[in-house]
Amino acid sequence: MGKIKKKGASGQAKNFITRTQAVRKLQISLPDFRRLCIFKGIYPREPRNKKKASKTATPSTTFYYTRDIQYLLHEPLLAKFREQKALSKKIARSLGRGEVGDAARLEKTFAPKITLDHIIKERYPTFIDALRDLDDALSLLFLFANLPSTTTVPPKTIARCQRLCHEFQHYLITTNSLRKSFLSIKGIYYQATVQGQDIMWLVPYRFVQRVTGDVDFRIMGTFVEFYTTLLSFVNFRLYTSIGLVYPPKFDAKRDEGGAELGAFTLEGRKMDAQKAIEPEQPNGSVDKASTDIQAKVDTILEKVQLNKEQDVHITDAQEENNDAIDTFEATGPEADILPQPELSGDEAGSLFVPFTFFISREAPRPPLEFLLRAFGCKRIGWDSVLGEGAFTHDEADTRITHQIVDRPPLSESALPPLPSNPTEGTEATPRIRPGTRVPGRTYVQPQWIWDCVNEGKLLRPDLYAPGATLPPHLSPWVKPSTGGYDPRAPLEEQEEEGEAQRIAEEEGFESEGEESEEEVDMAKNLLADNDEDVSEEESVDGGMDVADSEDDSEEDDEDEIMVDKFAGADDEPEEASSGDEDEEETARTQHQRELEAEAAGLPFSSAVGAEASEKDSKKKKKGPLAKKHASKKKKEEEELERQRMMMSRKKRKLFDKMQYSNKKRDEEAEKLRRKRRKLEEELKK
C-alpha cells in the first residue's frame, strides 16, 4: 500500500504561499513586507489553479513563490525593520508620558540607518544589468524631480532626484551619448546609448502639477528610495569610467538662481570640455575674458573648416580605413528597408558646434538646453528671467546665429513697446523690441531642434520659420513599413496606379447623386399619384390585377436588360460580364419582392420596384476605373483563394491572419491618403 499524501505537502500548494502566510512567517507588518518585496524585486505570482494552491477554503487572491519568501528570511533588512518598530514603540511611550525631550533624543540617537548597497549588488551582479534596468528608474526620478513638495513628497527627496538627474545629463553631454528625442502628449522621450545599451526614459512637461489623493505615494516613495541608490551607483561608475571626479561640484547659490545644469562643475580629464560649457558673463558684457573665449572658438572653427576641406580630398584607400559608419541602401524599389546604423558620438557632438543659440522667453529652456549641449553646442543664451547660467542675456548680441522662437510674427502696430530702463544702481542690459527680427539671424521654432536631432543632420530652417505650418513630428522609433502610409514621402509615390483618378470618379458620382435628390423626390411623388389611381382601378375590378402587374414588371425588366446588353456591347468583356451579373442580381431581387407581395396578398406597386432599382443603380453606379479596379481585386482574391486551397489547415489559419492584417493596413493607409489628398487640394485652392 502506497503512502497517503497529506494535503498541502506537494504540488502547487507547496510551491505557492499566500500573502497573509508570508507576513506571519516573516513576523513583520504588511507595509514593511511591501517595502521589503520592492527592495528585493519579489512580486506576486499567479498559479495555474488557485484552488489547488490555496490551503484554505476561502479563496485567496495574492500568492508568492515559497522559495522567494524563504529567501527573505535571511535578509539583513528584517533586523532593521524590527529595530525601527521597537524604537517607534519607545518613542510613542515617551510621548504618552509627556517626555518630549527623551523622544527626540531616542529618534536622533537610536534611529537605525537603512542602506540598500548590498541589495543593488545582489540584484545587478554586472554593470550591464544595471544599465538595462535604468529605464524605469530614470522615468520615475525625473517625475519626482518635477513634483511640488508636499507632506507625502518631502523637499529632500525632490532635491536628491533633481541632483542625480542633472548628474546623469552631464554625463550624456560630456560623452555625446544622446541619440533621439520625441515630443509626445505624455512628455518628452529621450534615448541614449550608454556602453552599447539603449536607454529610453520619459520626462514630463513642466506644468503645474496637482497632487491628488488617489495616488499612493508611499509605494512610489519606496521605489524612489531604491532607484536613487541605483542611479548614484550608476553615475559613480559612469563618471569614473571617463576620468571625471564624482560627485561633481555643486553650487547651491547658482542652483537657487535657476542655473540647473550650470550649477555643476566637472573635474578631471574632461575638464576642458566642461570649460566650454561654463557661461561667460551673466550680463552679456564683452570684456577681455569674453574676447579670449571668442578667439579660442574662432580658432576651433577654423580647424574644423580645414579638416572638412581636407576630408574632401581623401583618396579611396583612405576612405576604406575611415571610421565613419556605413549606410545600407535598398537594392530595388520593392526591397525591404534595412535598419540604418545609429550616429556615432563624434557625429552627434558636432551637429550644433558652429552655432550660437538664443532661447526666447516663451520657449522651454531646460529641454532645449539639454539637447543643444548634448549635440555639441557650447554657447547658449537666454533671457535673464529664465535663470542663470547663460552664455549671454543680450538678445542683440551679434554672435548669435540662431534664435528659437515659439510665437507667430506680429505686425508693427501689434508689437509691444520697448521695456522700460531698469532703476538706477543696476547694470543696464541692452534690450531690443519684442517681436522684431535681427538681420543675419536664423529664426526657427523649437521643433527644428528635435527634428534635426532625430534625422542626424541639419534640416532646412525655412520650413520651421515662426508662424509657418510645421512638418509632421513623427516618432523616430516607428519606421515606415512596406505598403503602409508614410507622411514624409510624397503622395504620388505611395498611391496605387490610377488611385487618384478612381477616387475622383467615385466622389464625382456621389456628388451627382446628391445633386439629383430633388429629382428623385419629384419622381416619388409622381409614382405615388399613379399608385393612387391604380388602387382605385383595383377596387373597381375586384382586386385581381396582381398577375398583370407581375407581367408588366417582368416585361419592363426584360426591356431594361436588353437595352443594357445592347448599350454595353462595345465595352470590354470584363466590364460587360460584371454588368450582366449586376443586372441579373437586380432582376432576381425584384422577382423575390414580387413573390413576397403575392404571398402576402398585396398588390406589388411599380413605385416600390422603381425605388429599389433606383437605390441599386445608385449603389452600383461606378466609373470605368472603379470597375477595372474591382475586377482586378476580384482576380487577386480568386488567385489567393486557389493558393489557400492548397495549404494545410495550420498554414491556412496563419495565411488568413496575415491577409486580415494586410487588408486592415491597406484600408488604413488608403484612408490616410484620402485625407491628405483633400488637404493638399484645399491648400492649392
PDB file of C-alpha atoms in Angstrom, residues 413-656:
ATOM      1  CA  SER A 413       1.258  98.010 -34.873  1.00  0.00           C
ATOM      2  CA  ALA A 414       0.774  94.886 -32.751  1.00  0.00           C
ATOM      3  CA  LEU A 415       4.316  94.816 -31.349  1.00  0.00           C
ATOM      4  CA  PRO A 416       4.609  95.665 -27.641  1.00  0.00           C
ATOM      5  CA  PRO A 417       6.629  98.703 -26.600  1.00  0.00           C
ATOM      6  CA  LEU A 418      10.267  98.551 -25.593  1.00  0.00           C
ATOM      7  CA  PRO A 419      10.713  97.599 -21.899  1.00  0.00           C
ATOM      8  CA  SER A 420      11.454 100.461 -19.552  1.00  0.00           C
ATOM      9  CA  ASN A 421      15.022 101.025 -18.399  1.00  0.00           C
ATOM     10  CA  PRO A 422      15.999  99.458 -15.085  1.00  0.00           C
ATOM     11  CA  THR A 423      16.313 101.526 -11.983  1.00  0.00           C
ATOM     12  CA  GLU A 424      19.480 103.367 -11.087  1.00  0.00           C
ATOM     13  CA  GLY A 425      22.188 101.398  -9.370  1.00  0.00           C
ATOM     14  CA  THR A 426      21.709  98.285 -11.513  1.00  0.00           C
ATOM     15  CA  GLU A 427      23.518  97.307 -14.667  1.00  0.00           C
ATOM     16  CA  ALA A 428      21.585  98.151 -17.803  1.00  0.00           C
ATOM     17  CA  THR A 429      21.204  95.158 -20.140  1.00  0.00           C
ATOM     18  CA  PRO A 430      20.746  96.118 -23.803  1.00  0.00           C
ATOM     19  CA  ARG A 431      17.292  95.086 -24.975  1.00  0.00           C
ATOM     20  CA  ILE A 432      15.545  95.068 -28.329  1.00  0.00           C
ATOM     21  CA  ARG A 433      11.889  95.484 -29.043  1.00  0.00           C
ATOM     22  CA  PRO A 434       9.981  92.175 -28.564  1.00  0.00           C
ATOM     23  CA  GLY A 435       8.856  90.643 -31.845  1.00  0.00           C
ATOM     24  CA  THR A 436      11.455  92.358 -34.019  1.00  0.00           C
ATOM     25  CA  ARG A 437      13.910  90.440 -36.203  1.00  0.00           C
ATOM     26  CA  VAL A 438      17.665  90.976 -36.166  1.00  0.00           C
ATOM     27  CA  PRO A 439      19.171  90.893 -39.689  1.00  0.00           C
ATOM     28  CA  GLY A 440      21.512  87.995 -40.421  1.00  0.00           C
ATOM     29  CA  ARG A 441      19.992  85.720 -37.762  1.00  0.00           C
ATOM     30  CA  THR A 442      18.059  82.498 -38.370  1.00  0.00           C
ATOM     31  CA  TYR A 443      14.746  82.231 -36.527  1.00  0.00           C
ATOM     32  CA  VAL A 444      13.322  78.752 -36.005  1.00  0.00           C
ATOM     33  CA  GLN A 445      10.652  77.054 -33.930  1.00  0.00           C
ATOM     34  CA  PRO A 446      11.653  74.552 -31.210  1.00  0.00           C
ATOM     35  CA  GLN A 447      10.611  71.552 -33.306  1.00  0.00           C
ATOM     36  CA  TRP A 448      13.577  72.220 -35.612  1.00  0.00           C
ATOM     37  CA  ILE A 449      15.949  71.130 -32.843  1.00  0.00           C
ATOM     38  CA  TRP A 450      14.133  67.824 -32.283  1.00  0.00           C
ATOM     39  CA  ASP A 451      13.814  67.013 -35.974  1.00  0.00           C
ATOM     40  CA  CYS A 452      17.498  67.769 -36.617  1.00  0.00           C
ATOM     41  CA  VAL A 453      18.471  65.534 -33.718  1.00  0.00           C
ATOM     42  CA  ASN A 454      16.299  62.639 -34.937  1.00  0.00           C
ATOM     43  CA  GLU A 455      17.457  62.961 -38.539  1.00  0.00           C
ATOM     44  CA  GLY A 456      21.108  63.354 -37.563  1.00  0.00           C
ATOM     45  CA  LYS A 457      21.576  66.343 -39.878  1.00  0.00           C
ATOM     46  CA  LEU A 458      20.647  69.996 -40.192  1.00  0.00           C
ATOM     47  CA  LEU A 459      17.274  70.472 -41.873  1.00  0.00           C
ATOM     48  CA  ARG A 460      16.037  73.462 -43.847  1.00  0.00           C
ATOM     49  CA  PRO A 461      15.305  76.236 -41.318  1.00  0.00           C
ATOM     50  CA  ASP A 462      12.816  77.994 -43.595  1.00  0.00           C
ATOM     51  CA  LEU A 463      10.356  75.119 -43.071  1.00  0.00           C
ATOM     52  CA  TYR A 464      10.401  75.890 -39.344  1.00  0.00           C
ATOM     53  CA  ALA A 465      10.166  79.671 -39.526  1.00  0.00           C
ATOM     54  CA  PRO A 466       7.994  81.435 -36.902  1.00  0.00           C
ATOM     55  CA  GLY A 467       4.337  81.206 -37.866  1.00  0.00           C
ATOM     56  CA  ALA A 468       4.934  78.558 -40.565  1.00  0.00           C
ATOM     57  CA  THR A 469       2.976  75.298 -40.718  1.00  0.00           C
ATOM     58  CA  LEU A 470       5.385  72.765 -39.284  1.00  0.00           C
ATOM     59  CA  PRO A 471       6.175  69.410 -40.907  1.00  0.00           C
ATOM     60  CA  PRO A 472       4.768  66.345 -39.121  1.00  0.00           C
ATOM     61  CA  HIS A 473       6.707  65.495 -35.961  1.00  0.00           C
ATOM     62  CA  LEU A 474       6.958  61.709 -36.147  1.00  0.00           C
ATOM     63  CA  SER A 475       8.281  59.212 -33.667  1.00  0.00           C
ATOM     64  CA  PRO A 476      11.873  58.245 -34.561  1.00  0.00           C
ATOM     65  CA  TRP A 477      11.282  54.695 -33.315  1.00  0.00           C
ATOM     66  CA  VAL A 478       8.429  53.908 -35.727  1.00  0.00           C
ATOM     67  CA  LYS A 479       9.851  53.012 -39.120  1.00  0.00           C
ATOM     68  CA  PRO A 480       7.672  53.100 -42.276  1.00  0.00           C
ATOM     69  CA  SER A 481       6.649  49.615 -43.357  1.00  0.00           C
ATOM     70  CA  THR A 482       6.170  48.345 -46.888  1.00  0.00           C
ATOM     71  CA  GLY A 483       2.617  49.103 -48.012  1.00  0.00           C
ATOM     72  CA  GLY A 484       1.894  51.409 -45.080  1.00  0.00           C
ATOM     73  CA  TYR A 485       1.333  55.146 -45.070  1.00  0.00           C
ATOM     74  CA  ASP A 486       4.412  57.341 -44.746  1.00  0.00           C
ATOM     75  CA  PRO A 487       3.658  61.030 -44.054  1.00  0.00           C
ATOM     76  CA  ARG A 488       7.153  62.083 -45.124  1.00  0.00           C
ATOM     77  CA  ALA A 489       7.058  60.553 -48.609  1.00  0.00           C
ATOM     78  CA  PRO A 490       5.203  62.278 -51.490  1.00  0.00           C
ATOM     79  CA  LEU A 491       1.682  61.120 -52.114  1.00  0.00           C
ATOM     80  CA  GLU A 492       2.393  60.096 -55.723  1.00  0.00           C
ATOM     81  CA  GLU A 493       4.980  57.535 -54.610  1.00  0.00           C
ATOM     82  CA  GLN A 494       2.620  55.784 -52.172  1.00  0.00           C
ATOM     83  CA  GLU A 495      -0.692  55.557 -54.007  1.00  0.00           C
ATOM     84  CA  GLU A 496      -1.554  52.760 -56.390  1.00  0.00           C
ATOM     85  CA  GLU A 497      -1.773  53.188 -60.152  1.00  0.00           C
ATOM     86  CA  GLY A 498      -4.842  55.235 -61.029  1.00  0.00           C
ATOM     87  CA  GLU A 499      -5.946  55.575 -57.408  1.00  0.00           C
ATOM     88  CA  ALA A 500      -6.408  59.348 -57.516  1.00  0.00           C
ATOM     89  CA  GLN A 501      -8.481  59.210 -60.721  1.00  0.00           C
ATOM     90  CA  ARG A 502     -10.597  56.352 -59.368  1.00  0.00           C
ATOM     91  CA  ILE A 503     -11.366  58.212 -56.130  1.00  0.00           C
ATOM     92  CA  ALA A 504     -12.140  61.364 -58.108  1.00  0.00           C
ATOM     93  CA  GLU A 505     -14.650  59.376 -60.187  1.00  0.00           C
ATOM     94  CA  GLU A 506     -16.293  57.942 -57.075  1.00  0.00           C
ATOM     95  CA  GLU A 507     -16.552  61.380 -55.497  1.00  0.00           C
ATOM     96  CA  GLY A 508     -17.982  62.753 -58.753  1.00  0.00           C
ATOM     97  CA  PHE A 509     -20.701  60.089 -58.823  1.00  0.00           C
ATOM     98  CA  GLU A 510     -21.507  60.776 -55.171  1.00  0.00           C
ATOM     99  CA  SER A 511     -21.863  64.482 -55.898  1.00  0.00           C
ATOM    100  CA  GLU A 512     -24.148  63.695 -58.884  1.00  0.00           C
ATOM    101  CA  GLY A 513     -26.296  61.535 -56.649  1.00  0.00           C
ATOM    102  CA  GLU A 514     -26.529  64.315 -54.088  1.00  0.00           C
ATOM    103  CA  GLU A 515     -27.493  66.894 -56.719  1.00  0.00           C
ATOM    104  CA  SER A 516     -30.309  64.693 -58.124  1.00  0.00           C
ATOM    105  CA  GLU A 517     -32.103  64.200 -54.807  1.00  0.00           C
ATOM    106  CA  GLU A 518     -34.779  66.758 -55.738  1.00  0.00           C
ATOM    107  CA  GLU A 519     -35.444  64.925 -58.977  1.00  0.00           C
ATOM    108  CA  VAL A 520     -35.784  61.654 -57.072  1.00  0.00           C
ATOM    109  CA  ASP A 521     -38.323  63.241 -54.705  1.00  0.00           C
ATOM    110  CA  MET A 522     -40.355  64.537 -57.650  1.00  0.00           C
ATOM    111  CA  ALA A 523     -40.347  61.083 -59.256  1.00  0.00           C
ATOM    112  CA  LYS A 524     -41.507  59.541 -55.999  1.00  0.00           C
ATOM    113  CA  ASN A 525     -44.423  61.964 -55.794  1.00  0.00           C
ATOM    114  CA  LEU A 526     -45.479  61.183 -59.365  1.00  0.00           C
ATOM    115  CA  LEU A 527     -45.263  57.455 -58.668  1.00  0.00           C
ATOM    116  CA  ALA A 528     -47.354  57.899 -55.540  1.00  0.00           C
ATOM    117  CA  ASP A 529     -50.086  59.672 -57.565  1.00  0.00           C
ATOM    118  CA  ASN A 530     -50.045  56.839 -60.090  1.00  0.00           C
ATOM    119  CA  ASP A 531     -50.333  54.310 -57.261  1.00  0.00           C
ATOM    120  CA  GLU A 532     -53.484  56.063 -56.004  1.00  0.00           C
ATOM    121  CA  ASP A 533     -55.034  55.832 -59.469  1.00  0.00           C
ATOM    122  CA  VAL A 534     -54.060  52.176 -59.713  1.00  0.00           C
ATOM    123  CA  SER A 535     -55.580  51.397 -56.311  1.00  0.00           C
ATOM    124  CA  GLU A 536     -58.895  52.999 -57.412  1.00  0.00           C
ATOM    125  CA  GLU A 537     -58.968  50.821 -60.547  1.00  0.00           C
ATOM    126  CA  GLU A 538     -58.165  47.712 -58.497  1.00  0.00           C
ATOM    127  CA  SER A 539     -61.102  48.415 -56.196  1.00  0.00           C
ATOM    128  CA  VAL A 540     -63.428  48.587 -59.230  1.00  0.00           C
ATOM    129  CA  ASP A 541     -62.116  45.393 -60.890  1.00  0.00           C
ATOM    130  CA  GLY A 542     -62.200  43.351 -57.705  1.00  0.00           C
ATOM    131  CA  GLY A 543     -58.553  43.440 -56.896  1.00  0.00           C
ATOM    132  CA  MET A 544     -57.346  40.892 -59.498  1.00  0.00           C
ATOM    133  CA  ASP A 545     -54.535  42.963 -61.070  1.00  0.00           C
ATOM    134  CA  VAL A 546     -51.672  41.145 -59.336  1.00  0.00           C
ATOM    135  CA  ALA A 547     -50.861  38.980 -62.321  1.00  0.00           C
ATOM    136  CA  ASP A 548     -50.989  41.923 -64.694  1.00  0.00           C
ATOM    137  CA  SER A 549     -48.612  43.891 -62.506  1.00  0.00           C
ATOM    138  CA  GLU A 550     -46.233  40.962 -62.416  1.00  0.00           C
ATOM    139  CA  ASP A 551     -46.291  40.617 -66.188  1.00  0.00           C
ATOM    140  CA  ASP A 552     -45.721  44.326 -66.651  1.00  0.00           C
ATOM    141  CA  SER A 553     -42.817  44.384 -64.260  1.00  0.00           C
ATOM    142  CA  GLU A 554     -41.277  41.325 -65.913  1.00  0.00           C
ATOM    143  CA  GLU A 555     -41.607  42.927 -69.355  1.00  0.00           C
ATOM    144  CA  ASP A 556     -40.025  46.126 -68.078  1.00  0.00           C
ATOM    145  CA  ASP A 557     -37.154  44.135 -66.582  1.00  0.00           C
ATOM    146  CA  GLU A 558     -36.607  42.285 -69.844  1.00  0.00           C
ATOM    147  CA  ASP A 559     -36.604  45.550 -71.791  1.00  0.00           C
ATOM    148  CA  GLU A 560     -34.106  47.090 -69.369  1.00  0.00           C
ATOM    149  CA  ILE A 561     -31.872  44.049 -69.595  1.00  0.00           C
ATOM    150  CA  MET A 562     -31.940  44.086 -73.391  1.00  0.00           C
ATOM    151  CA  VAL A 563     -31.199  47.792 -73.506  1.00  0.00           C
ATOM    152  CA  ASP A 564     -28.306  47.366 -71.114  1.00  0.00           C
ATOM    153  CA  LYS A 565     -26.939  44.495 -73.173  1.00  0.00           C
ATOM    154  CA  PHE A 566     -27.018  46.480 -76.410  1.00  0.00           C
ATOM    155  CA  ALA A 567     -25.575  49.543 -74.683  1.00  0.00           C
ATOM    156  CA  GLY A 568     -22.652  47.594 -73.242  1.00  0.00           C
ATOM    157  CA  ALA A 569     -21.801  45.665 -76.356  1.00  0.00           C
ATOM    158  CA  ASP A 570     -18.929  47.963 -77.223  1.00  0.00           C
ATOM    159  CA  ASP A 571     -17.367  47.774 -73.732  1.00  0.00           C
ATOM    160  CA  GLU A 572     -14.602  45.459 -72.658  1.00  0.00           C
ATOM    161  CA  PRO A 573     -15.595  41.834 -71.949  1.00  0.00           C
ATOM    162  CA  GLU A 574     -14.699  42.147 -68.276  1.00  0.00           C
ATOM    163  CA  GLU A 575     -16.916  45.177 -67.785  1.00  0.00           C
ATOM    164  CA  ALA A 576     -19.741  43.573 -69.748  1.00  0.00           C
ATOM    165  CA  SER A 577     -19.611  40.435 -67.620  1.00  0.00           C
ATOM    166  CA  SER A 578     -19.692  42.450 -64.413  1.00  0.00           C
ATOM    167  CA  GLY A 579     -22.651  44.489 -65.778  1.00  0.00           C
ATOM    168  CA  ASP A 580     -24.567  41.284 -66.651  1.00  0.00           C
ATOM    169  CA  GLU A 581     -24.017  39.945 -63.149  1.00  0.00           C
ATOM    170  CA  ASP A 582     -25.320  43.176 -61.625  1.00  0.00           C
ATOM    171  CA  GLU A 583     -28.420  43.159 -63.825  1.00  0.00           C
ATOM    172  CA  GLU A 584     -29.159  39.506 -63.075  1.00  0.00           C
ATOM    173  CA  GLU A 585     -28.856  40.219 -59.375  1.00  0.00           C
ATOM    174  CA  THR A 586     -31.273  43.191 -59.734  1.00  0.00           C
ATOM    175  CA  ALA A 587     -33.852  41.075 -61.594  1.00  0.00           C
ATOM    176  CA  ARG A 588     -33.538  38.303 -59.011  1.00  0.00           C
ATOM    177  CA  THR A 589     -34.157  40.645 -56.069  1.00  0.00           C
ATOM    178  CA  GLN A 590     -37.122  42.303 -57.818  1.00  0.00           C
ATOM    179  CA  HIS A 591     -38.692  38.937 -58.593  1.00  0.00           C
ATOM    180  CA  GLN A 592     -38.261  37.911 -54.956  1.00  0.00           C
ATOM    181  CA  ARG A 593     -40.098  41.046 -53.812  1.00  0.00           C
ATOM    182  CA  GLU A 594     -42.942  40.298 -56.226  1.00  0.00           C
ATOM    183  CA  LEU A 595     -43.303  36.788 -54.830  1.00  0.00           C
ATOM    184  CA  GLU A 596     -43.364  38.111 -51.274  1.00  0.00           C
ATOM    185  CA  ALA A 597     -46.062  40.633 -52.181  1.00  0.00           C
ATOM    186  CA  GLU A 598     -48.142  37.906 -53.869  1.00  0.00           C
ATOM    187  CA  ALA A 599     -47.845  35.615 -50.836  1.00  0.00           C
ATOM    188  CA  ALA A 600     -48.996  38.422 -48.554  1.00  0.00           C
ATOM    189  CA  GLY A 601     -51.989  39.206 -50.793  1.00  0.00           C
ATOM    190  CA  LEU A 602     -50.838  42.751 -51.528  1.00  0.00           C
ATOM    191  CA  PRO A 603     -50.501  44.483 -54.902  1.00  0.00           C
ATOM    192  CA  PHE A 604     -46.924  44.960 -55.964  1.00  0.00           C
ATOM    193  CA  SER A 605     -46.574  48.682 -56.690  1.00  0.00           C
ATOM    194  CA  SER A 606     -44.377  49.766 -59.519  1.00  0.00           C
ATOM    195  CA  ALA A 607     -43.142  52.595 -57.293  1.00  0.00           C
ATOM    196  CA  VAL A 608     -41.510  50.113 -54.932  1.00  0.00           C
ATOM    197  CA  GLY A 609     -39.738  48.468 -57.807  1.00  0.00           C
ATOM    198  CA  ALA A 610     -38.679  51.800 -59.226  1.00  0.00           C
ATOM    199  CA  GLU A 611     -37.357  52.986 -55.878  1.00  0.00           C
ATOM    200  CA  ALA A 612     -35.458  49.759 -55.263  1.00  0.00           C
ATOM    201  CA  SER A 613     -33.964  49.782 -58.744  1.00  0.00           C
ATOM    202  CA  GLU A 614     -33.023  53.424 -58.251  1.00  0.00           C
ATOM    203  CA  LYS A 615     -31.215  52.629 -54.995  1.00  0.00           C
ATOM    204  CA  ASP A 616     -29.430  49.683 -56.587  1.00  0.00           C
ATOM    205  CA  SER A 617     -28.375  51.788 -59.556  1.00  0.00           C
ATOM    206  CA  LYS A 618     -27.039  54.436 -57.161  1.00  0.00           C
ATOM    207  CA  LYS A 619     -25.010  51.885 -55.281  1.00  0.00           C
ATOM    208  CA  LYS A 620     -23.705  50.172 -58.383  1.00  0.00           C
ATOM    209  CA  LYS A 621     -23.030  53.304 -60.380  1.00  0.00           C
ATOM    210  CA  LYS A 622     -19.313  53.136 -60.993  1.00  0.00           C
ATOM    211  CA  GLY A 623     -16.897  54.577 -63.438  1.00  0.00           C
ATOM    212  CA  PRO A 624     -14.654  52.557 -65.758  1.00  0.00           C
ATOM    213  CA  LEU A 625     -11.627  52.881 -63.453  1.00  0.00           C
ATOM    214  CA  ALA A 626     -13.642  51.716 -60.444  1.00  0.00           C
ATOM    215  CA  LYS A 627     -14.926  48.700 -62.412  1.00  0.00           C
ATOM    216  CA  LYS A 628     -11.428  47.898 -63.576  1.00  0.00           C
ATOM    217  CA  HIS A 629     -10.122  48.144 -60.024  1.00  0.00           C
ATOM    218  CA  ALA A 630     -12.931  45.906 -58.746  1.00  0.00           C
ATOM    219  CA  SER A 631     -12.238  43.287 -61.423  1.00  0.00           C
ATOM    220  CA  LYS A 632      -8.531  43.378 -60.608  1.00  0.00           C
ATOM    221  CA  LYS A 633      -9.249  42.905 -56.924  1.00  0.00           C
ATOM    222  CA  LYS A 634     -11.572  40.044 -57.727  1.00  0.00           C
ATOM    223  CA  LYS A 635      -8.898  38.288 -59.778  1.00  0.00           C
ATOM    224  CA  GLU A 636      -6.395  38.698 -56.961  1.00  0.00           C
ATOM    225  CA  GLU A 637      -8.862  37.275 -54.457  1.00  0.00           C
ATOM    226  CA  GLU A 638      -9.541  34.291 -56.693  1.00  0.00           C
ATOM    227  CA  GLU A 639      -5.822  33.647 -57.073  1.00  0.00           C
ATOM    228  CA  LEU A 640      -5.325  33.857 -53.312  1.00  0.00           C
ATOM    229  CA  GLU A 641      -8.245  31.522 -52.780  1.00  0.00           C
ATOM    230  CA  ARG A 642      -6.689  28.949 -55.129  1.00  0.00           C
ATOM    231  CA  GLN A 643      -3.415  29.196 -53.224  1.00  0.00           C
ATOM    232  CA  ARG A 644      -5.279  28.900 -49.940  1.00  0.00           C
ATOM    233  CA  MET A 645      -6.964  25.668 -51.012  1.00  0.00           C
ATOM    234  CA  MET A 646      -3.547  24.025 -51.470  1.00  0.00           C
ATOM    235  CA  MET A 647      -2.406  24.813 -47.922  1.00  0.00           C
ATOM    236  CA  SER A 648      -2.705  22.735 -44.814  1.00  0.00           C
ATOM    237  CA  ARG A 649      -5.119  23.710 -42.054  1.00  0.00           C
ATOM    238  CA  LYS A 650      -2.431  25.248 -39.857  1.00  0.00           C
ATOM    239  CA  LYS A 651      -0.889  27.263 -42.671  1.00  0.00           C
ATOM    240  CA  ARG A 652      -4.345  28.322 -43.836  1.00  0.00           C
ATOM    241  CA  LYS A 653      -5.084  29.897 -40.450  1.00  0.00           C
ATOM    242  CA  LEU A 654      -1.786  31.754 -40.474  1.00  0.00           C
ATOM    243  CA  PHE A 655      -2.459  32.874 -44.032  1.00  0.00           C
ATOM    244  CA  ASP A 656      -5.918  34.187 -43.068  1.00  0.00           C
TER     245      ASP A 656
END
